[in-house]
Each structure stands twice: as structure tokens, then as C-alpha cells.
Amino acid sequence: YGFNKNVATTSADVNAIGSHPAKPGPSKTGNRKCGRCGYAAHSLPNQECPAKKKKCHACGKLGHFIALCRSRPQKRKMDNKLNDDTKNKRIRNGKETNCIDDGNLPEDVQYVFNMNDDSTIECIIGGIKVNMLIDSGCKLNLITDKTWKTLKQKRVMVTNQVKGSNKTLYPYGSKTPLDVKGTFETIIGTNGKSVQAVVYVINDGSRDLLGKETAMSLGVLKLGVGVNEVSQTHQPFPKFKDVLVEIPIDDTCKSVSQPYRRIPIPIEKKVERKIQELLDADIIEEVHGPSKWISPVVPILKDNDDLRLCIDMRRANSAILRENHPLPCMDN
């Protein structure tokens, strides 16, 4: 009897464990799984798929998990193909060949890259006209072997012809150097100026390049700082005589006299100098007496340690009546 009692107790325990609802999870049996989330617990019609409103981290689409994304392998393969095509286009499909010098590399190593630029100039190389592309990033003068054959047929005047070169030219994104047929010295001229320069002949080249140093010596290339500031001029401020500007004001708007905003002590002298400059240029004028409208000054420091004076006109602009005019179009 004791043995039978133990068996009944064990059976009751097993039945109790089996009566608890199981947590949803991936099905380990042969039941049909969901094609969106991979679980089989919501196979009934009244159960909602947990991936219904979830976004896939692989393709970005809604309705499935990344583990069951069908577009991921194809997308990855396509991305790799696009990257490979881009790399190949950098080397094979370029129409112009430019040379750029890396300052961190030895002087005998140069890099050549491709870019689309149709700005050319007519140069005289050894007495023969050649259309060349001005390249500000190219340190060397390059011509193709086809151009070199044409120059020899027209009896170009050159000196110091050398077969090969002690410099190595690499295409952009490639470890295979260009085939330098040789170099020579000649007179390159344009726009009435000429200079002695070295020219490199490239086998299977696609474009003739005028280097930066030669272009600057000929005066066809100028490198400088961009226009980031306006130089100070001592010319009088331009004025228009017999012209009266009338600003329509809303009389129903109450005038506002805003309180004085204190200037920071470190820039007080700069503000005083700037106000004096505006007074001397007759851009502003002093007001002696009461004024209905007073707007505060807002000093702005520039990057070059100069000062710009601005006026906070937000309250005053609220009293200006807007004049609506139709904008002109191309037909006008």
C-alpha cells in the first residue's frame, strides 16, 4: 500500500505541473511555426502575432522579426555588389586623370585619381598647341602617350629626355602603379607667359594635366584664402539725396520704451568705439530729448575679435503696418 500511495502522490504532482499555462516561445515540436515571429503559440485565429507591429532591424519593414527576415541576405549581397562597383568605377570609368600629392608621403610617391572636370586651357608645349586640364591638386605635368606621339610627329622641341621615372604614380584606390613611359623638359607657355617645366608621359593615359606649380607660374591658377571678411574702407558711406522713406505705423499700437541693457564691462570700450565709427560715417545720429520708441543695443562679437552692433527691434516691428505686394514671376 505504501508503494501505491507514493505512486498516486507522484501522479498528482505531475498533473499539477502540466495544468499551468505554458509561456509562448519557439516551438520545439513539429508544429507549424509562424512565418513572421517563429512562434507557434498564437496559431489560433484569436491570438495576435507579437511581430505584427514590430519593425525589422534588417530591412526596416513592419510585420516580422530580424530572424525571419527574407530580404536581409539579398540586401547584404546587393550592398556588397554596389560597393564593389563603386570601387571599380573609381579606377576604370574615370575619364580624366588627376594627380594629387600627399604631404605625408615621400617625394618619389604620387597618387593619381579620377574626377570629372571639363575646364581646360590651351598651352604651348615645345611650340605645339595642347589642351590641358588645370589641376590645383596635381603637382606634376602629365600627358598621355598618344599626345606624346602627336608631339613627336610635329617635331616638338624638348630636352633631357629620360626613359622611365624615379617617381611612382599610383591610381586612387589601387596598389598597382601607373606605367610612366618617361619624362622630358620643355617650355610650356600660355597667355604670353612661359616657363621651363618637366613633363611626365603616361602609357594608356586619358587626360593631359597642367600641374599646380606650373599653372601658378603661368598665372592661370591662383590659390588664396576665401572671402570670410570684408576689408575696411575709408570711403564715405553712400547716400541718396532727395529720397524720403516712409514707414507706415499703426497709430493704435502703444509705443514701447524698453529699459537699457547693460553692456558687459570687458566690451564697453569696443561698443563705444563702434558707436563713434557709426557717428563719424553719418550712419546714425544722436537724439537729444525724449523718444517714444527706445530699443536696446545687442553687441555681437565676431570670430576676428571685431564687434557688430545690433538693435532688438521686435517690439518696434510690431507697430509697422505690412504692405502686401504680389511677388514678380519669370513672365514679368
Tab-separated table of C-alpha atoms in Angstrom:
chain	number	residue	atom	x	y	z
A	1	TYR	CA	0.000	0.000	0.000
A	2	GLY	CA	2.804	2.390	0.779
A	3	PHE	CA	4.169	1.905	-2.727
A	4	ASN	CA	0.802	2.651	-4.310
A	5	LYS	CA	0.447	5.782	-2.177
A	6	ASN	CA	3.717	7.153	-3.401
A	7	VAL	CA	2.757	6.483	-6.973
A	8	ALA	CA	-0.535	8.370	-6.570
A	9	THR	CA	1.263	11.325	-4.993
A	10	THR	CA	3.737	11.482	-7.837
A	11	SER	CA	0.926	11.308	-10.357
A	12	ALA	CA	-0.868	14.206	-8.675
A	13	ASP	CA	2.292	16.303	-8.743
A	14	VAL	CA	2.806	15.666	-12.414
A	15	ASN	CA	-0.791	16.588	-13.205
A	16	ALA	CA	-0.421	19.823	-11.247
A	17	ILE	CA	2.645	20.864	-13.221
A	18	GLY	CA	1.002	20.088	-16.530
A	19	SER	CA	-2.063	22.173	-15.702
A	20	HIS	CA	-0.169	25.542	-15.691
A	21	PRO	CA	-0.304	27.506	-18.993
A	22	ALA	CA	2.953	27.412	-20.886
A	23	LYS	CA	4.776	30.645	-21.857
A	24	PRO	CA	4.846	31.469	-25.536
A	25	GLY	CA	8.122	30.628	-27.150
A	26	PRO	CA	9.668	29.000	-30.172
A	27	SER	CA	8.064	25.678	-30.872
A	28	LYS	CA	10.338	22.718	-30.277
A	29	THR	CA	7.904	20.249	-31.800
A	30	GLY	CA	6.966	19.608	-35.346
A	31	ASN	CA	4.040	22.044	-35.202
A	32	ARG	CA	3.795	24.689	-37.882
A	33	LYS	CA	5.601	27.915	-36.952
A	34	CYS	CA	4.616	31.482	-37.760
A	35	GLY	CA	6.498	32.923	-40.713
A	36	ARG	CA	6.732	36.346	-39.059
A	37	CYS	CA	7.834	35.674	-35.469
A	38	GLY	CA	8.803	31.992	-35.411
A	39	TYR	CA	6.433	31.043	-32.590
A	40	ALA	CA	3.602	28.504	-32.698
A	41	ALA	CA	1.693	29.597	-29.569
A	42	HIS	CA	-0.505	32.077	-31.485
A	43	SER	CA	-1.506	29.662	-34.232
A	44	LEU	CA	-5.149	30.056	-33.208
A	45	PRO	CA	-7.136	32.714	-35.115
A	46	ASN	CA	-7.917	34.763	-31.979
A	47	GLN	CA	-4.251	35.138	-30.967
A	48	GLU	CA	-2.265	38.137	-32.252
A	49	CYS	CA	1.254	37.767	-33.643
A	50	PRO	CA	3.845	39.580	-31.456
A	51	ALA	CA	5.688	40.725	-34.598
A	52	LYS	CA	2.636	42.356	-36.155
A	53	LYS	CA	3.639	45.905	-35.186
A	54	LYS	CA	7.371	45.330	-34.802
A	55	LYS	CA	9.966	46.798	-37.138
A	56	CYS	CA	12.637	44.570	-38.630
A	57	HIS	CA	16.161	45.822	-37.875
A	58	ALA	CA	17.490	44.361	-41.118
A	59	CYS	CA	15.167	45.711	-43.811
A	60	GLY	CA	13.200	48.300	-41.809
A	61	LYS	CA	9.802	46.867	-42.722
A	62	LEU	CA	6.961	46.173	-40.276
A	63	GLY	CA	5.444	42.798	-39.500
A	64	HIS	CA	8.348	40.423	-38.841
A	65	PHE	CA	11.435	39.855	-36.713
A	66	ILE	CA	15.004	40.033	-37.993
A	67	ALA	CA	15.454	36.264	-37.502
A	68	LEU	CA	12.788	35.623	-40.148
A	69	CYS	CA	13.674	38.484	-42.492
A	70	ARG	CA	13.687	37.209	-46.050
A	71	SER	CA	15.235	40.267	-47.643
A	72	ARG	CA	18.349	40.501	-45.463
A	73	PRO	CA	20.673	38.117	-47.381
A	74	GLN	CA	19.674	39.628	-50.710
A	75	LYS	CA	20.125	43.189	-49.419
A	76	ARG	CA	23.541	42.416	-47.994
A	77	LYS	CA	24.616	40.849	-51.255
A	78	MET	CA	23.356	43.874	-53.172
A	79	ASP	CA	25.200	46.294	-50.851
A	80	ASN	CA	28.446	44.412	-51.377
A	81	LYS	CA	27.892	44.469	-55.111
A	82	LEU	CA	27.292	48.218	-55.067
A	83	ASN	CA	30.444	48.787	-53.029
A	84	ASP	CA	32.481	46.675	-55.450
A	85	ASP	CA	31.017	48.512	-58.434
A	86	THR	CA	31.838	51.861	-56.824
A	87	LYS	CA	35.438	50.833	-56.251
A	88	ASN	CA	35.769	49.608	-59.820
A	89	LYS	CA	34.261	52.789	-61.214
A	90	ARG	CA	36.869	54.829	-59.369
A	91	ILE	CA	39.622	53.147	-61.342
A	92	ARG	CA	38.132	52.050	-64.659
A	93	ASN	CA	35.401	54.525	-65.548
A	94	GLY	CA	37.167	57.833	-64.907
A	95	LYS	CA	37.580	59.994	-67.966
A	96	GLU	CA	40.152	62.415	-66.571
A	97	THR	CA	43.315	61.547	-64.657
A	98	ASN	CA	44.488	63.948	-61.986
A	99	CYS	CA	47.457	63.687	-59.677
A	100	ILE	CA	47.431	64.683	-56.022
A	101	ASP	CA	50.464	64.905	-53.782
A	102	ASP	CA	50.189	63.653	-50.210
A	103	GLY	CA	52.434	65.640	-47.918
A	104	ASN	CA	52.888	62.654	-45.604
A	105	LEU	CA	54.341	60.504	-48.402
A	106	PRO	CA	57.893	60.510	-49.770
A	107	GLU	CA	58.623	62.836	-52.665
A	108	ASP	CA	59.013	59.919	-55.082
A	109	VAL	CA	55.455	58.658	-54.409
A	110	GLN	CA	52.432	60.334	-56.010
A	111	TYR	CA	48.755	59.379	-56.152
A	112	VAL	CA	46.527	59.697	-59.210
A	113	PHE	CA	42.728	59.873	-59.013
A	114	ASN	CA	39.819	60.411	-61.387
A	115	MET	CA	37.473	63.370	-61.481
A	116	ASN	CA	35.088	64.900	-63.995
A	117	ASP	CA	36.190	68.408	-64.886
A	118	ASP	CA	35.910	69.977	-68.328
A	119	SER	CA	37.824	73.214	-67.600
A	120	THR	CA	40.780	73.105	-69.994
A	121	ILE	CA	43.278	75.652	-71.252
A	122	GLU	CA	45.274	75.818	-74.462
A	123	CYS	CA	49.004	75.571	-73.747
A	124	ILE	CA	52.084	75.637	-75.944
A	125	ILE	CA	54.372	72.672	-75.184
A	126	GLY	CA	57.647	72.944	-77.067
A	127	GLY	CA	55.974	75.047	-79.747
A	128	ILE	CA	52.947	72.727	-80.163
A	129	LYS	CA	49.401	73.543	-79.004
A	130	VAL	CA	47.942	71.121	-76.438
A	131	ASN	CA	44.682	71.363	-74.477
A	132	MET	CA	45.431	70.639	-70.817
A	133	LEU	CA	43.351	70.415	-67.680
A	134	ILE	CA	44.405	72.712	-64.827
A	135	ASP	CA	44.507	70.717	-61.598
A	136	SER	CA	45.237	72.525	-58.331
A	137	GLY	CA	45.863	69.178	-56.604
A	138	CYS	CA	48.329	67.912	-59.182
A	139	LYS	CA	51.985	68.600	-58.553
A	140	LEU	CA	53.255	67.126	-61.826
A	141	ASN	CA	52.606	67.833	-65.502
A	142	LEU	CA	51.194	64.715	-67.174
A	143	ILE	CA	50.491	63.891	-70.812
A	144	THR	CA	49.303	60.687	-72.414
A	145	ASP	CA	51.425	58.522	-74.698
A	146	LYS	CA	49.034	59.420	-77.516
A	147	THR	CA	49.745	63.118	-77.023
A	148	TRP	CA	53.467	62.361	-76.899
A	149	LYS	CA	53.302	60.614	-80.282
A	150	THR	CA	51.491	63.614	-81.739
A	151	LEU	CA	54.122	65.978	-80.355
A	152	LYS	CA	56.941	63.926	-81.870
A	153	GLN	CA	55.222	63.898	-85.245
A	154	LYS	CA	55.026	67.701	-85.121
A	155	ARG	CA	58.723	67.910	-84.085
A	156	VAL	CA	58.252	69.223	-80.572
A	157	MET	CA	61.285	70.924	-79.006
A	158	VAL	CA	62.305	69.121	-75.803
A	159	THR	CA	65.460	68.491	-73.783
A	160	ASN	CA	66.689	65.976	-71.193
A	161	GLN	CA	64.579	63.039	-72.308
A	162	VAL	CA	64.703	60.260	-69.711
A	163	LYS	CA	63.232	56.790	-70.073
A	164	GLY	CA	61.106	55.806	-67.083
A	165	SER	CA	60.982	57.848	-63.890
A	166	ASN	CA	62.233	57.812	-60.329
A	167	LYS	CA	58.748	58.754	-59.121
A	168	THR	CA	55.956	56.241	-58.569
A	169	LEU	CA	52.414	57.225	-59.522
A	170	TYR	CA	49.529	55.242	-58.013
A	171	PRO	CA	45.894	55.352	-59.166
A	172	TYR	CA	43.398	56.180	-56.449
A	173	GLY	CA	42.279	53.055	-54.606
A	174	SER	CA	44.828	50.825	-56.323
A	175	LYS	CA	48.196	49.391	-55.347
A	176	THR	CA	49.294	49.000	-58.964
A	177	PRO	CA	51.453	51.948	-60.097
A	178	LEU	CA	50.924	53.705	-63.391
A	179	ASP	CA	53.207	52.942	-66.292
A	180	VAL	CA	55.441	56.005	-66.689
A	181	LYS	CA	56.967	55.878	-70.147
A	182	GLY	CA	59.426	58.684	-69.498
A	183	THR	CA	59.996	62.368	-68.789
A	184	PHE	CA	61.329	65.375	-70.644
A	185	GLU	CA	61.909	69.077	-70.127
A	186	THR	CA	60.397	71.726	-72.344
A	187	ILE	CA	58.983	75.237	-72.443
A	188	ILE	CA	55.278	75.453	-71.508
A	189	GLY	CA	53.536	78.714	-72.289
A	190	THR	CA	50.103	80.326	-72.323
A	191	ASN	CA	48.657	83.847	-72.273
A	192	GLY	CA	52.005	85.368	-73.193
A	193	LYS	CA	53.912	83.698	-70.340
A	194	SER	CA	56.247	80.705	-70.488
A	195	VAL	CA	58.141	78.566	-68.007
A	196	GLN	CA	60.614	75.669	-68.113
A	197	ALA	CA	58.951	72.532	-66.737
A	198	VAL	CA	59.226	68.746	-66.565
A	199	VAL	CA	56.523	66.665	-68.256
A	200	TYR	CA	55.701	63.008	-67.479
A	201	VAL	CA	54.442	60.687	-70.220
A	202	ILE	CA	51.878	58.083	-69.033
A	203	ASN	CA	51.154	54.939	-71.021
A	204	ASP	CA	47.417	54.414	-71.607
A	205	GLY	CA	46.680	57.801	-70.030
A	206	SER	CA	43.350	59.510	-70.600
A	207	ARG	CA	43.940	63.236	-69.927
A	208	ASP	CA	46.717	65.828	-70.148
A	209	LEU	CA	47.220	67.672	-66.862
A	210	LEU	CA	48.850	71.002	-66.105
A	211	GLY	CA	50.355	70.803	-62.617
A	212	LYS	CA	49.765	73.263	-59.818
A	213	GLU	CA	53.269	74.745	-59.714
A	214	THR	CA	53.425	75.277	-63.474
A	215	ALA	CA	49.913	76.734	-63.584
A	216	MET	CA	50.734	79.200	-60.818
A	217	SER	CA	53.957	80.218	-62.560
A	218	LEU	CA	51.982	80.883	-65.737
A	219	GLY	CA	49.434	82.950	-63.823
A	220	VAL	CA	46.454	80.772	-64.761
A	221	LEU	CA	45.909	79.459	-61.216
A	222	LYS	CA	45.675	81.474	-58.024
A	223	LEU	CA	45.307	79.925	-54.592
A	224	GLY	CA	44.256	82.030	-51.620
A	225	VAL	CA	42.050	82.321	-48.595
A	226	GLY	CA	38.319	82.534	-49.254
A	227	VAL	CA	36.387	85.730	-48.669
A	228	ASN	CA	35.488	85.400	-44.994
A	229	GLU	CA	35.525	89.086	-44.113
A	230	VAL	CA	35.101	92.492	-45.707
A	231	SER	CA	38.103	94.805	-45.592
A	232	GLN	CA	37.678	98.204	-44.008
A	233	THR	CA	37.254	101.068	-46.468
A	234	HIS	CA	37.602	104.758	-45.757
A	235	GLN	CA	35.223	105.842	-48.484
A	236	PRO	CA	32.201	107.872	-47.388
A	237	PHE	CA	29.004	105.973	-46.780
A	238	PRO	CA	26.820	106.255	-49.910
A	239	LYS	CA	23.696	108.374	-49.604
A	240	PHE	CA	20.655	109.073	-51.739
A	241	LYS	CA	19.635	112.710	-51.907
A	242	ASP	CA	16.033	113.883	-52.122
A	243	VAL	CA	14.743	110.420	-51.159
A	244	LEU	CA	12.340	110.111	-48.256
A	245	VAL	CA	11.498	106.707	-46.850
A	246	GLU	CA	8.169	106.499	-45.084
A	247	ILE	CA	7.385	103.541	-42.835
A	248	PRO	CA	3.639	103.117	-42.201
A	249	ILE	CA	2.988	102.930	-38.454
A	250	ASP	CA	-0.102	101.612	-36.731
A	251	ASP	CA	-1.291	104.538	-34.585
A	252	THR	CA	-3.366	102.236	-32.405
A	253	CYS	CA	-0.233	100.411	-31.280
A	254	LYS	CA	1.132	101.686	-27.981
A	255	SER	CA	4.744	102.883	-28.097
A	256	VAL	CA	7.259	100.952	-26.022
A	257	SER	CA	10.352	102.363	-24.331
A	258	GLN	CA	12.418	99.330	-23.404
A	259	PRO	CA	14.866	99.540	-20.497
A	260	TYR	CA	18.592	99.906	-21.040
A	261	ARG	CA	20.514	96.669	-21.292
A	262	ARG	CA	23.864	96.982	-19.595
A	263	ILE	CA	26.903	96.256	-21.729
A	264	PRO	CA	29.434	93.780	-20.281
A	265	ILE	CA	32.395	95.658	-18.837
A	266	PRO	CA	35.065	93.849	-20.975
A	267	ILE	CA	33.486	95.113	-24.215
A	268	GLU	CA	32.342	98.578	-23.137
A	269	LYS	CA	35.240	100.312	-24.910
A	270	LYS	CA	34.649	98.320	-28.098
A	271	VAL	CA	30.993	99.331	-28.100
A	272	GLU	CA	31.926	102.988	-27.615
A	273	ARG	CA	34.426	102.837	-30.496
A	274	LYS	CA	31.884	101.177	-32.776
A	275	ILE	CA	29.240	103.801	-31.964
A	276	GLN	CA	31.750	106.553	-32.688
A	277	GLU	CA	32.582	104.939	-36.042
A	278	LEU	CA	28.903	104.931	-36.992
A	279	LEU	CA	28.562	108.565	-35.932
A	280	ASP	CA	31.620	109.594	-37.945
A	281	ALA	CA	30.271	107.775	-41.017
A	282	ASP	CA	26.945	109.611	-40.569
A	283	ILE	CA	25.097	106.291	-40.415
A	284	ILE	CA	23.466	107.089	-37.074
A	285	GLU	CA	22.803	110.377	-35.303
A	286	GLU	CA	22.356	111.439	-31.718
A	287	VAL	CA	18.918	112.146	-30.296
A	288	HIS	CA	18.598	114.906	-27.714
A	289	GLY	CA	15.264	114.775	-25.953
A	290	PRO	CA	12.511	112.308	-25.144
A	291	SER	CA	11.643	109.474	-27.520
A	292	LYS	CA	8.519	107.321	-27.645
A	293	TRP	CA	10.303	104.294	-29.034
A	294	ILE	CA	13.530	103.009	-27.469
A	295	SER	CA	15.067	99.667	-28.457
A	296	PRO	CA	18.094	98.123	-26.718
A	297	VAL	CA	21.501	97.552	-28.316
A	298	VAL	CA	22.729	93.963	-28.659
A	299	PRO	CA	26.527	93.707	-29.218
A	300	ILE	CA	27.726	90.604	-31.087
A	301	LEU	CA	31.378	89.526	-31.043
A	302	LYS	CA	32.792	88.214	-34.322
A	303	ASP	CA	35.362	85.459	-34.722
A	304	ASN	CA	38.050	88.022	-35.618
A	305	ASP	CA	37.506	89.838	-32.282
A	306	ASP	CA	35.570	92.602	-34.044
A	307	LEU	CA	32.196	93.846	-32.836
A	308	ARG	CA	28.828	94.092	-34.541
A	309	LEU	CA	26.101	96.295	-33.079
A	310	CYS	CA	22.544	95.044	-33.479
A	311	ILE	CA	19.232	96.511	-32.338
A	312	ASP	CA	16.450	94.429	-30.833
A	313	MET	CA	13.568	95.758	-32.939
A	314	ARG	CA	10.999	93.090	-32.135
A	315	ARG	CA	8.726	95.408	-30.154
A	316	ALA	CA	9.084	98.243	-32.652
A	317	ASN	CA	8.414	95.998	-35.651
A	318	SER	CA	5.077	95.005	-34.153
A	319	ALA	CA	3.831	98.549	-34.840
A	320	ILE	CA	4.749	98.529	-38.548
A	321	LEU	CA	1.904	98.057	-40.989
A	322	ARG	CA	2.700	95.405	-43.560
A	323	GLU	CA	2.371	96.360	-47.218
A	324	ASN	CA	1.388	93.303	-49.225
A	325	HIS	CA	2.649	93.145	-52.796
A	326	PRO	CA	2.441	90.220	-55.230
A	327	LEU	CA	5.817	88.674	-55.913
A	328	PRO	CA	7.010	89.008	-59.519
A	329	CYS	CA	7.336	85.856	-61.591
A	330	MET	CA	9.513	84.946	-64.568
A	331	ASP	CA	6.823	86.080	-67.016
A	332	ASN	CA	7.018	89.625	-65.650
